[in-house]
Coordinates of C-alpha atoms in Angstrom, one line a residue:
X12 CA 98.8 143.9 93.7
X13 CA 101.8 146.7 95.6
X14 CA 104.0 147.7 93.4
X15 CA 107.2 147.9 96.2
X16 CA 110.0 146.1 95.2
X17 CA 109.9 142.1 96.3
X18 CA 112.7 142.2 99.4
X19 CA 114.9 139.7 99.5
X20 CA 117.1 138.7 102.6
X21 CA 120.2 136.8 101.7
X22 CA 122.1 135.2 104.9
X23 CA 125.4 134.1 104.1
X24 CA 128.9 134.2 106.2
X25 CA 131.0 134.9 103.2
X26 CA 131.1 138.1 101.8
X27 CA 132.1 137.9 98.5
X28 CA 128.9 135.3 98.0
X29 CA 126.4 138.5 99.1
X30 CA 128.1 140.7 97.0
X31 CA 128.0 138.3 94.2
X32 CA 124.1 138.2 94.9
X33 CA 123.5 141.6 94.5
X34 CA 125.7 142.4 91.8
X35 CA 123.0 140.2 89.8
X36 CA 119.6 140.5 91.0
X37 CA 119.9 144.3 93.1
X38 CA 118.2 145.9 89.7
X39 CA 115.1 143.7 90.8
X40 CA 115.1 143.1 93.6
X41 CA 115.5 145.3 97.3
X42 CA 118.7 142.9 98.7
X43 CA 119.1 142.5 102.4
X44 CA 122.1 140.7 103.7
X45 CA 123.3 139.4 106.8
X46 CA 126.6 137.8 107.5
X47 CA 125.6 135.7 110.2
X48 CA 122.7 133.8 111.4
X49 CA 121.5 135.7 113.8
X50 CA 122.1 138.9 111.8
X51 CA 119.6 137.4 109.6
X52 CA 117.7 136.4 112.0
X53 CA 117.5 140.2 113.5
X54 CA 116.9 141.4 110.2
X55 CA 114.2 139.6 109.5
X56 CA 112.4 140.7 112.7
X57 CA 113.0 144.9 111.7
X58 CA 111.1 143.5 108.7
X59 CA 107.7 143.0 108.1
X60 CA 108.0 142.7 104.3
X61 CA 109.8 140.4 103.7
X62 CA 108.6 137.9 101.2
X63 CA 111.9 135.5 100.1
X64 CA 115.0 134.8 102.6
X65 CA 117.8 132.5 101.2
X66 CA 120.9 131.6 103.5
X67 CA 123.8 129.3 103.2
X68 CA 123.6 126.1 104.7
X69 CA 126.7 126.4 106.6
X70 CA 127.6 129.1 108.2
X71 CA 129.7 129.6 112.2
X72 CA 127.3 129.9 114.6
X73 CA 123.3 130.0 114.0
X74 CA 123.0 127.3 111.0
X75 CA 121.0 128.0 108.0
X76 CA 118.7 125.5 108.3
X77 CA 118.1 126.4 111.8
X78 CA 117.9 130.2 111.1
X79 CA 115.3 129.5 108.9
X80 CA 113.1 127.2 111.8
X81 CA 113.4 130.7 113.7
X82 CA 112.0 132.3 110.9
X83 CA 109.2 130.1 110.2
X84 CA 107.8 130.1 113.9
X85 CA 108.0 133.8 113.9
X86 CA 105.9 134.4 110.4
X87 CA 105.3 131.1 108.2
X88 CA 104.9 133.6 105.1
X89 CA 107.8 134.2 103.7
X90 CA 109.8 131.4 101.2
X91 CA 112.4 129.4 102.6
X92 CA 115.9 128.4 100.4
X93 CA 118.7 126.3 101.7
X94 CA 122.2 126.7 99.4
X95 CA 124.5 124.0 100.4
X96 CA 127.3 122.5 98.9
X97 CA 126.7 118.9 97.0
X98 CA 128.0 116.6 99.0
X99 CA 126.1 118.4 102.0
X100 CA 122.9 117.8 99.9
X101 CA 122.0 114.7 101.5
X102 CA 122.6 115.8 105.5
X103 CA 120.7 119.1 104.1
X104 CA 117.4 117.3 103.4
X105 CA 116.7 115.7 106.2
X106 CA 116.9 118.8 107.8
X107 CA 114.5 120.3 105.7
X108 CA 111.9 119.6 107.0
X109 CA 112.3 120.4 110.7
X110 CA 113.0 124.0 109.0
X111 CA 109.6 124.2 106.7
X112 CA 112.0 125.1 103.6
X113 CA 110.6 124.9 100.0
X114 CA 113.4 124.2 98.6
X115 CA 117.4 124.2 98.4
X116 CA 120.0 125.1 95.9
X117 CA 123.5 123.4 95.0
X118 CA 126.7 126.1 94.6
X119 CA 127.4 126.6 93.4
X120 CA 123.9 128.3 91.1
X121 CA 122.9 129.8 88.0
X122 CA 121.8 133.4 87.7
X123 CA 118.7 131.5 85.4
X124 CA 117.7 128.9 87.4
X125 CA 117.9 131.0 90.9
X126 CA 116.0 134.0 89.2
X127 CA 113.5 131.0 88.1
X128 CA 113.4 129.6 91.5
X129 CA 112.7 133.2 93.2
X130 CA 109.9 134.3 91.2
X131 CA 108.0 131.0 92.1
X132 CA 108.8 131.9 95.9
X133 CA 107.3 135.6 94.4
X134 CA 104.2 134.2 93.5
X135 CA 104.2 131.9 96.2
X136 CA 104.6 134.4 98.5
X137 CA 101.4 136.5 96.6
X138 CA 99.0 133.7 96.7
X139 CA 100.1 133.6 100.5
X140 CA 99.8 137.2 101.0
X141 CA 96.1 137.1 99.1
X142 CA 95.4 134.5 101.0
X143 CA 95.5 135.8 104.1
X144 CA 92.9 139.0 103.1
X145 CA 90.6 137.0 102.0
X146 CA 90.3 135.3 105.4
X147 CA 90.4 138.7 106.5
X148 CA 87.8 140.0 104.7
X149 CA 85.7 137.0 105.5
X150 CA 85.9 137.2 109.2
X151 CA 85.6 141.0 109.2
X152 CA 82.2 139.9 107.2
X153 CA 80.8 137.8 110.0
X154 CA 82.1 140.2 112.4
X155 CA 79.4 142.5 110.2
X156 CA 76.6 139.2 110.4
X157 CA 77.3 138.9 114.3
X158 CA 76.5 142.5 114.7
X159 CA 73.3 143.0 112.5
X160 CA 72.5 139.9 114.7
X161 CA 72.8 141.6 117.8
X162 CA 71.1 144.7 115.7
X163 CA 67.8 142.0 115.2
X164 CA 67.8 141.1 118.9
X165 CA 67.4 144.1 120.1
X166 CA 65.4 144.7 117.6
X167 CA 62.8 141.8 118.7
X168 CA 63.5 143.5 122.4
X169 CA 62.3 146.4 121.0
X170 CA 59.3 144.5 119.1
X171 CA 58.8 142.9 122.3
X172 CA 58.5 145.9 124.5
X173 CA 55.8 147.0 122.2
X174 CA 53.7 143.2 122.5
X175 CA 53.4 144.4 126.0
X176 CA 52.2 148.0 125.4
X177 CA 49.4 147.2 123.1
X178 CA 47.9 145.2 126.1
X179 CA 47.2 148.8 128.1
X180 CA 45.5 150.8 125.1
X181 CA 44.2 149.7 121.8
X182 CA 45.9 152.8 120.0
X183 CA 49.4 151.4 121.2
X184 CA 48.1 147.7 119.4
X185 CA 47.2 149.2 116.2
X186 CA 50.4 152.0 116.7
X187 CA 52.6 149.1 117.1
X188 CA 51.2 146.8 114.4
X189 CA 52.0 149.1 111.9
X190 CA 55.6 149.8 113.1
X191 CA 55.7 146.1 113.1
X192 CA 54.4 145.6 108.8
X193 CA 56.9 148.7 108.4
X194 CA 59.8 146.9 109.8
X195 CA 59.2 143.0 108.3
X196 CA 57.9 145.0 105.5
X197 CA 61.3 146.9 104.3
X198 CA 63.3 143.7 105.8
X199 CA 65.8 142.2 103.2
X200 CA 65.2 138.9 106.4
X201 CA 62.7 136.2 106.2
X202 CA 59.9 136.7 109.6
X203 CA 58.1 134.0 110.0
X204 CA 55.9 134.0 112.8
X205 CA 54.3 130.9 114.3
X206 CA 52.3 128.9 117.6
X207 CA 53.9 126.4 119.5
X208 CA 51.9 124.0 117.1
X209 CA 54.4 125.2 114.4
X210 CA 51.5 126.8 112.1
X211 CA 51.9 129.8 110.1
X212 CA 50.1 133.2 111.4
X213 CA 52.3 135.2 109.4
X214 CA 55.0 136.1 107.4
X215 CA 56.9 138.9 105.6
X216 CA 56.7 139.7 101.7
X217 CA 60.5 138.5 101.5
X218 CA 59.2 135.4 102.3
X219 CA 57.8 135.2 98.5
X220 CA 60.6 136.7 97.0
X221 CA 63.6 134.9 98.7
X222 CA 61.6 130.9 98.7
X223 CA 59.3 131.1 95.9
X224 CA 55.6 130.5 98.3
X225 CA 52.8 132.6 97.8
X226 CA 52.0 134.8 101.8
X227 CA 48.6 133.7 101.5
X228 CA 49.2 130.5 101.3
X229 CA 51.3 129.7 103.9
X230 CA 49.1 130.8 106.4
X231 CA 47.9 128.3 108.4
X232 CA 49.9 125.4 107.6
X233 CA 52.5 123.4 109.5
X234 CA 56.1 125.6 109.2
X235 CA 58.0 121.9 109.4
X236 CA 57.3 120.8 106.1
X237 CA 59.8 123.5 104.8
X238 CA 62.1 122.2 107.1
X239 CA 64.8 119.8 105.7
X240 CA 64.2 116.1 108.1
X241 CA 67.5 115.7 109.9
X242 CA 66.8 119.2 111.1
X243 CA 63.4 118.9 112.4
X244 CA 64.3 117.3 115.9
X245 CA 67.2 120.3 116.1
X246 CA 64.4 123.5 115.3
X247 CA 62.7 121.6 117.8
X248 CA 65.0 121.3 120.7
X249 CA 65.7 124.9 119.5
X250 CA 62.6 125.8 120.5
X251 CA 62.4 123.9 124.2
X252 CA 65.3 126.6 124.2
X253 CA 63.0 128.8 123.8
X254 CA 60.0 128.2 125.4
X255 CA 61.8 126.9 128.9
X256 CA 64.6 130.1 129.0
X257 CA 63.9 134.2 129.0
X258 CA 67.2 134.4 126.6
X259 CA 66.9 133.4 123.2
X260 CA 69.2 130.4 121.7
X261 CA 71.9 130.8 119.8
X262 CA 71.2 131.0 115.6
X263 CA 71.5 128.2 113.8
X264 CA 72.4 127.0 110.6
X265 CA 70.4 124.7 108.5
X266 CA 69.1 124.1 105.0
X267 CA 65.1 125.4 103.4
X268 CA 62.5 123.8 100.7
X269 CA 62.1 126.6 98.8
X270 CA 59.0 126.1 95.7
X271 CA 61.3 124.7 93.0
X272 CA 62.1 121.9 95.3
X273 CA 65.7 123.0 96.2
X274 CA 67.3 123.7 99.2
X275 CA 68.5 127.3 100.2
X276 CA 71.2 127.5 103.2
X277 CA 69.6 129.8 105.7
X278 CA 70.7 131.8 109.1
X279 CA 67.5 131.4 111.2
X280 CA 67.0 133.3 114.9
X281 CA 64.2 132.5 116.8
X282 CA 62.6 134.8 119.4
X283 CA 59.3 134.8 121.5
X284 CA 56.6 136.6 123.2
X285 CA 53.4 136.6 125.1
X286 CA 50.2 137.8 123.6
X287 CA 47.7 139.9 125.8
X288 CA 44.9 136.1 126.2
X289 CA 48.4 134.8 127.5
X290 CA 49.3 133.0 124.3
X291 CA 53.3 131.9 123.5
X292 CA 54.3 133.0 120.1
X293 CA 57.1 131.9 118.3
X294 CA 59.1 134.4 115.4
X295 CA 62.2 133.4 113.3
X296 CA 64.2 135.9 111.8
X297 CA 65.7 133.9 108.8
X298 CA 68.6 134.8 106.6
X299 CA 70.0 133.7 103.6
X300 CA 73.7 133.1 103.5
X301 CA 74.4 131.2 100.2
X302 CA 76.1 134.3 99.2
X303 CA 78.3 133.5 102.2
X304 CA 78.8 130.0 101.4
X305 CA 79.6 130.2 98.6
X306 CA 82.6 132.7 99.3
X307 CA 83.3 130.3 102.3
X308 CA 83.6 127.5 99.9
X309 CA 85.8 129.9 97.0
X310 CA 87.8 130.3 100.2
X311 CA 88.3 126.7 100.3
X312 CA 89.2 125.9 96.7
X313 CA 91.8 128.7 96.7
X314 CA 93.3 127.3 99.4
X315 CA 92.6 123.5 98.1
X316 CA 94.5 125.4 94.5
X317 CA 97.5 126.3 96.1
X318 CA 98.2 123.5 97.4
X319 CA 98.1 121.5 94.6
X320 CA 100.0 124.6 92.5
X321 CA 102.9 124.8 94.6
X322 CA 102.4 120.6 94.8
X323 CA 102.6 120.7 91.1
X324 CA 105.2 123.2 90.7
X325 CA 107.9 120.8 92.8
X326 CA 106.7 117.9 90.9
X327 CA 107.5 119.9 88.2
X328 CA 111.1 120.9 88.9
X329 CA 112.0 117.5 89.9
X330 CA 110.4 116.2 86.3
X331 CA 112.5 118.8 84.3
X332 CA 115.3 118.1 86.9
X333 CA 115.9 114.4 85.4
X334 CA 115.4 115.4 82.5
X335 CA 118.0 117.4 82.1
X336 CA 120.1 114.7 84.1
X337 CA 119.3 112.2 81.2
X338 CA 120.0 114.5 78.6
X339 CA 123.2 115.4 79.9
X340 CA 123.7 111.9 80.4
X341 CA 122.5 110.2 77.2
X342 CA 122.9 112.4 75.1
X343 CA 125.8 114.8 75.6
X344 CA 128.3 112.3 77.4
X345 CA 128.1 109.4 75.2
X346 CA 128.5 112.4 71.7
X347 CA 131.6 114.3 73.8
X348 CA 132.9 109.9 74.6
X349 CA 132.8 109.1 70.7
X350 CA 134.3 113.2 70.4
X351 CA 137.0 112.0 72.4
X352 CA 137.9 107.8 70.9
X353 CA 137.7 110.6 68.0
X354 CA 140.4 113.2 68.4
X355 CA 142.7 109.5 69.5
X356 CA 141.8 108.5 66.4
X357 CA 143.2 111.5 64.8
X358 CA 146.7 112.2 67.2
X359 CA 147.4 108.4 67.1
X360 CA 147.0 108.3 62.2
X361 CA 149.6 112.1 62.6
X362 CA 151.4 110.3 65.1
X363 CA 151.3 106.7 63.8
X364 CA 152.0 107.1 60.8
X365 CA 154.9 107.9 58.7
X366 CA 153.2 109.3 55.3
X367 CA 150.1 111.5 56.6
X368 CA 146.8 111.0 53.7
X369 CA 145.9 114.7 53.5
X370 CA 142.5 113.1 52.5
X371 CA 142.0 111.0 55.2
X372 CA 142.5 113.3 57.7
X373 CA 140.0 115.7 56.5
X374 CA 137.4 112.8 56.8
X375 CA 138.4 112.9 60.0
X376 CA 138.1 116.6 60.5
X377 CA 134.8 116.2 58.3
X378 CA 133.5 113.5 60.9
X379 CA 134.2 115.5 63.9
X380 CA 132.7 118.4 62.5
X381 CA 129.4 116.7 62.4
X382 CA 129.9 114.9 65.7
X383 CA 130.8 119.3 67.1
X384 CA 127.8 120.2 64.8
X385 CA 124.9 117.2 66.4
X386 CA 126.6 118.1 69.9
X387 CA 125.6 122.1 69.2
X388 CA 122.3 121.7 67.5
X389 CA 121.4 119.2 70.7
X390 CA 122.8 122.3 73.1
X391 CA 120.7 124.5 71.1
X392 CA 117.1 122.6 71.1
X393 CA 117.8 122.2 75.8
X394 CA 118.4 125.4 75.9
X395 CA 115.5 126.2 74.1
X396 CA 113.3 124.4 76.3
X397 CA 115.0 125.8 79.5
X398 CA 114.2 129.2 78.4
X399 CA 113.0 130.7 74.8
X400 CA 116.2 133.1 74.9
X401 CA 115.0 133.3 71.4
X402 CA 112.1 135.6 73.0
X403 CA 115.2 137.8 74.6
X404 CA 117.2 138.1 71.8
X405 CA 114.7 139.0 69.0
X406 CA 111.1 138.7 69.9
X407 CA 108.2 137.1 69.4
X408 CA 107.5 137.0 66.1
X409 CA 110.7 136.1 65.1
X410 CA 110.5 133.2 67.7
X411 CA 106.7 132.5 67.0
X412 CA 108.2 131.9 63.4
X413 CA 111.5 129.4 64.7
X414 CA 108.0 127.9 67.2
X415 CA 106.0 127.0 64.2
X416 CA 108.8 126.1 61.7
X417 CA 110.0 123.4 64.7
X418 CA 106.4 122.4 65.7
X419 CA 105.7 121.1 61.6
X420 CA 108.8 119.6 61.3
X421 CA 108.4 117.5 64.0
X422 CA 104.7 117.3 63.6
X423 CA 102.2 115.1 61.0
X424 CA 99.6 117.6 61.6
X425 CA 97.8 119.6 58.4
X426 CA 98.7 122.7 60.1
X427 CA 97.0 127.2 59.0
X428 CA 98.9 129.9 60.5
X429 CA 97.6 133.1 60.5
X430 CA 99.9 135.8 61.9
X431 CA 100.7 139.9 62.4
X432 CA 103.4 141.2 64.5
X433 CA 102.5 142.2 68.2
X434 CA 105.9 142.4 69.7
X435 CA 105.7 146.0 69.9
X436 CA 103.0 145.6 72.2
X437 CA 104.6 143.3 74.4
X438 CA 107.5 143.8 77.4
X439 CA 110.0 141.3 77.0
X440 CA 108.6 139.5 80.5
X441 CA 105.4 139.3 78.8
X442 CA 106.1 137.9 75.6
X443 CA 107.7 135.3 77.1
X444 CA 104.2 134.4 78.9
X445 CA 102.5 134.7 75.3
X446 CA 104.9 132.9 74.0
X447 CA 105.1 129.8 76.6
X448 CA 101.1 130.5 76.7
X449 CA 101.3 129.3 72.9
X450 CA 104.1 126.5 72.8
X451 CA 102.0 124.9 75.9
X452 CA 99.2 125.1 73.6
X453 CA 101.2 123.8 70.5
X454 CA 101.8 121.0 72.9
X455 CA 99.0 120.0 74.3
X456 CA 97.8 119.3 70.3
X457 CA 100.3 117.3 69.9
X458 CA 100.3 115.8 73.0
X459 CA 96.0 114.5 73.4
X460 CA 94.3 115.8 70.9
X461 CA 94.9 113.5 67.9
X462 CA 94.6 115.7 65.5
X463 CA 94.4 115.8 62.1
X464 CA 94.0 119.8 60.8
X465 CA 95.2 122.9 63.2
X466 CA 94.7 126.5 62.6
X467 CA 96.6 129.2 64.4
X468 CA 96.2 133.1 64.0
X469 CA 97.7 135.9 65.9
X470 CA 96.2 139.1 65.4
X471 CA 95.5 142.6 67.0
X472 CA 92.7 144.1 66.2
X473 CA 92.3 148.4 68.0
X474 CA 93.0 147.6 71.5
X475 CA 93.1 143.7 71.6
X476 CA 95.7 141.1 71.1
X477 CA 93.2 138.6 69.8
X478 CA 95.0 134.8 69.7
X479 CA 93.2 131.8 68.2
X480 CA 94.2 127.9 68.4
X481 CA 91.4 125.8 67.0
X482 CA 91.9 121.3 66.0
X483 CA 89.9 119.3 65.4
X484 CA 90.9 116.4 67.0
X485 CA 89.6 114.0 70.2
X486 CA 88.2 116.9 72.1
X487 CA 87.5 116.9 76.4
X488 CA 85.2 117.8 78.8
X489 CA 86.2 121.3 79.7
X490 CA 84.1 121.0 83.1
X491 CA 85.3 117.6 84.0
X492 CA 89.5 118.8 83.7
X493 CA 88.7 122.2 85.9
X494 CA 86.9 120.3 88.5
X495 CA 90.0 117.4 88.9
X496 CA 92.3 117.8 91.6
X497 CA 95.2 116.7 92.8
X498 CA 97.6 114.8 90.4
X499 CA 94.9 114.2 88.3
X500 CA 94.7 117.5 87.4
X501 CA 97.5 118.2 84.7
X502 CA 99.9 121.5 84.9
X503 CA 99.4 122.1 81.7
X504 CA 95.9 124.1 81.5
X505 CA 96.7 125.5 84.7
X506 CA 99.9 126.9 84.0
X507 CA 97.8 128.8 80.7
X508 CA 96.0 129.8 83.0
X509 CA 98.6 131.0 85.4
X510 CA 99.9 133.1 82.3
X511 CA 97.3 134.7 80.8
X512 CA 96.1 135.7 84.5
X513 CA 99.9 137.5 84.9
X514 CA 98.4 139.2 81.7
X515 CA 96.0 140.6 82.6
X516 CA 94.2 138.8 79.8
X517 CA 90.5 136.6 79.2
X518 CA 91.3 133.0 78.6
X519 CA 88.0 130.7 76.7
X520 CA 88.3 127.0 76.3
X521 CA 85.3 125.4 73.8
X522 CA 85.8 121.3 73.7
X523 CA 83.4 118.9 73.4
X524 CA 84.0 115.1 72.7
X525 CA 85.1 114.2 69.5
X526 CA 84.2 117.6 67.8
X527 CA 87.6 119.4 68.6
X528 CA 89.3 122.3 70.8
X529 CA 89.6 125.8 70.5
X530 CA 91.7 128.1 72.9
X531 CA 90.9 132.1 71.9
X532 CA 93.3 134.1 74.0
X533 CA 92.2 138.2 74.2
X534 CA 94.7 140.3 76.3
X535 CA 94.0 144.3 76.5
X536 CA 97.5 146.7 74.7
X537 CA 96.0 149.3 77.2
X538 CA 97.1 147.0 79.9
X539 CA 100.1 145.8 78.3
X540 CA 101.3 149.4 77.1
X541 CA 100.9 150.7 81.0
X542 CA 103.1 147.3 82.2
X543 CA 105.7 148.2 79.9
X544 CA 109.0 149.6 81.6

């Protein structure tokens, strides 16, 4: 990944808003600013490495949605975020699809929330860029394969010329046979020669290496047995084209039966030549393309995972907003209403009572103090869920002690915890990722494992940090969970995996149904130190 700072274009017709965003984020990102839609569009055209565009909705002339729609047409890779007033939100949502906008933010924005949105947009941009590079790499490999095929066709023509020269002299025949033998034995591709009836006349040693058949046993057999039944008519048609015309037909991809009974994906190229006696010989150069097929499959899976992750992130954001709304309404709204009534009661007592009783006032104040303490604790709990502030303030070691204490309070699982201090080896951002991995793992134990016992072991030894979390719960089938797609695959394990990759670590999940789960996280200390600021 490039070491260049992530470049953000912020477009707003109010200079104060531009200054506010730049003051908040200019140390972490490269900020470009524009005060109109047209100015923003010009900057976007001049800079091809902008990763995110943030725009105010209402601007004189070109609106934010109109500008972002044009930017999407020019380059769909950068993220696009619209900032709007709350009263405009419903009108903006209708226009979002036209601009292919990933999300919108309500004014006034919060720095922490906006930082999370920017980091998510940066991750999505990096994933899209990596996907594009993989696509280009695959296209390059395909171009190279096409070039090799062309070279093979040229070699085929050389072989045909050698065969024609054998008609004039026995010595020429021997030399041609020797050249052919050396070429086919050195070739990494499988080479077959057979007559018009499909009877094998020759195959090179690569056939035995790749397919597992003994060369001697293939000679004189009908090669159609190795072709998948559904492809026989396709092969027959290609051979018919070859016999009718002078040019070799296009290559085709078909499965070839191996000696062990499995089918190997292969690319088949056909050619033919005529012997001195007029006998037509058909040749086939068969290439193992299983690696290419695997690369194509991995690329498709990568694209699918990108789509799933984007959808999961949006759903997670919506769920979190919904939860916060309910928390604020049910917890804080009701508590504040009670606090208001309590204060009014104290006020009425003080003004409507001729002789104020000190103990009564103290009781009133104690009730108010308890209610305020409850509000403070609820605020802290909600803050911890949103952002691990304790990690930023006191470090991961203290934060984990607090997390473990909370876990022991809310869970009836018998827990054994063994830790050593690891904060000195991690930057603040890395500590946040490690904290979230541990927090998510413990949440999974509470929600899904039905475990009675839990062991957490955190230690460092020489150049690695080792984190082991093991429970004796119901377990799960790891392979079936990892291959799930869409909404069937939860975001928890996927989030843990992504964070471990960002930490350049290794994650091993070992679980058997009915026999518990073990999560082992290994982090290289050398990589951590190299990433520390």
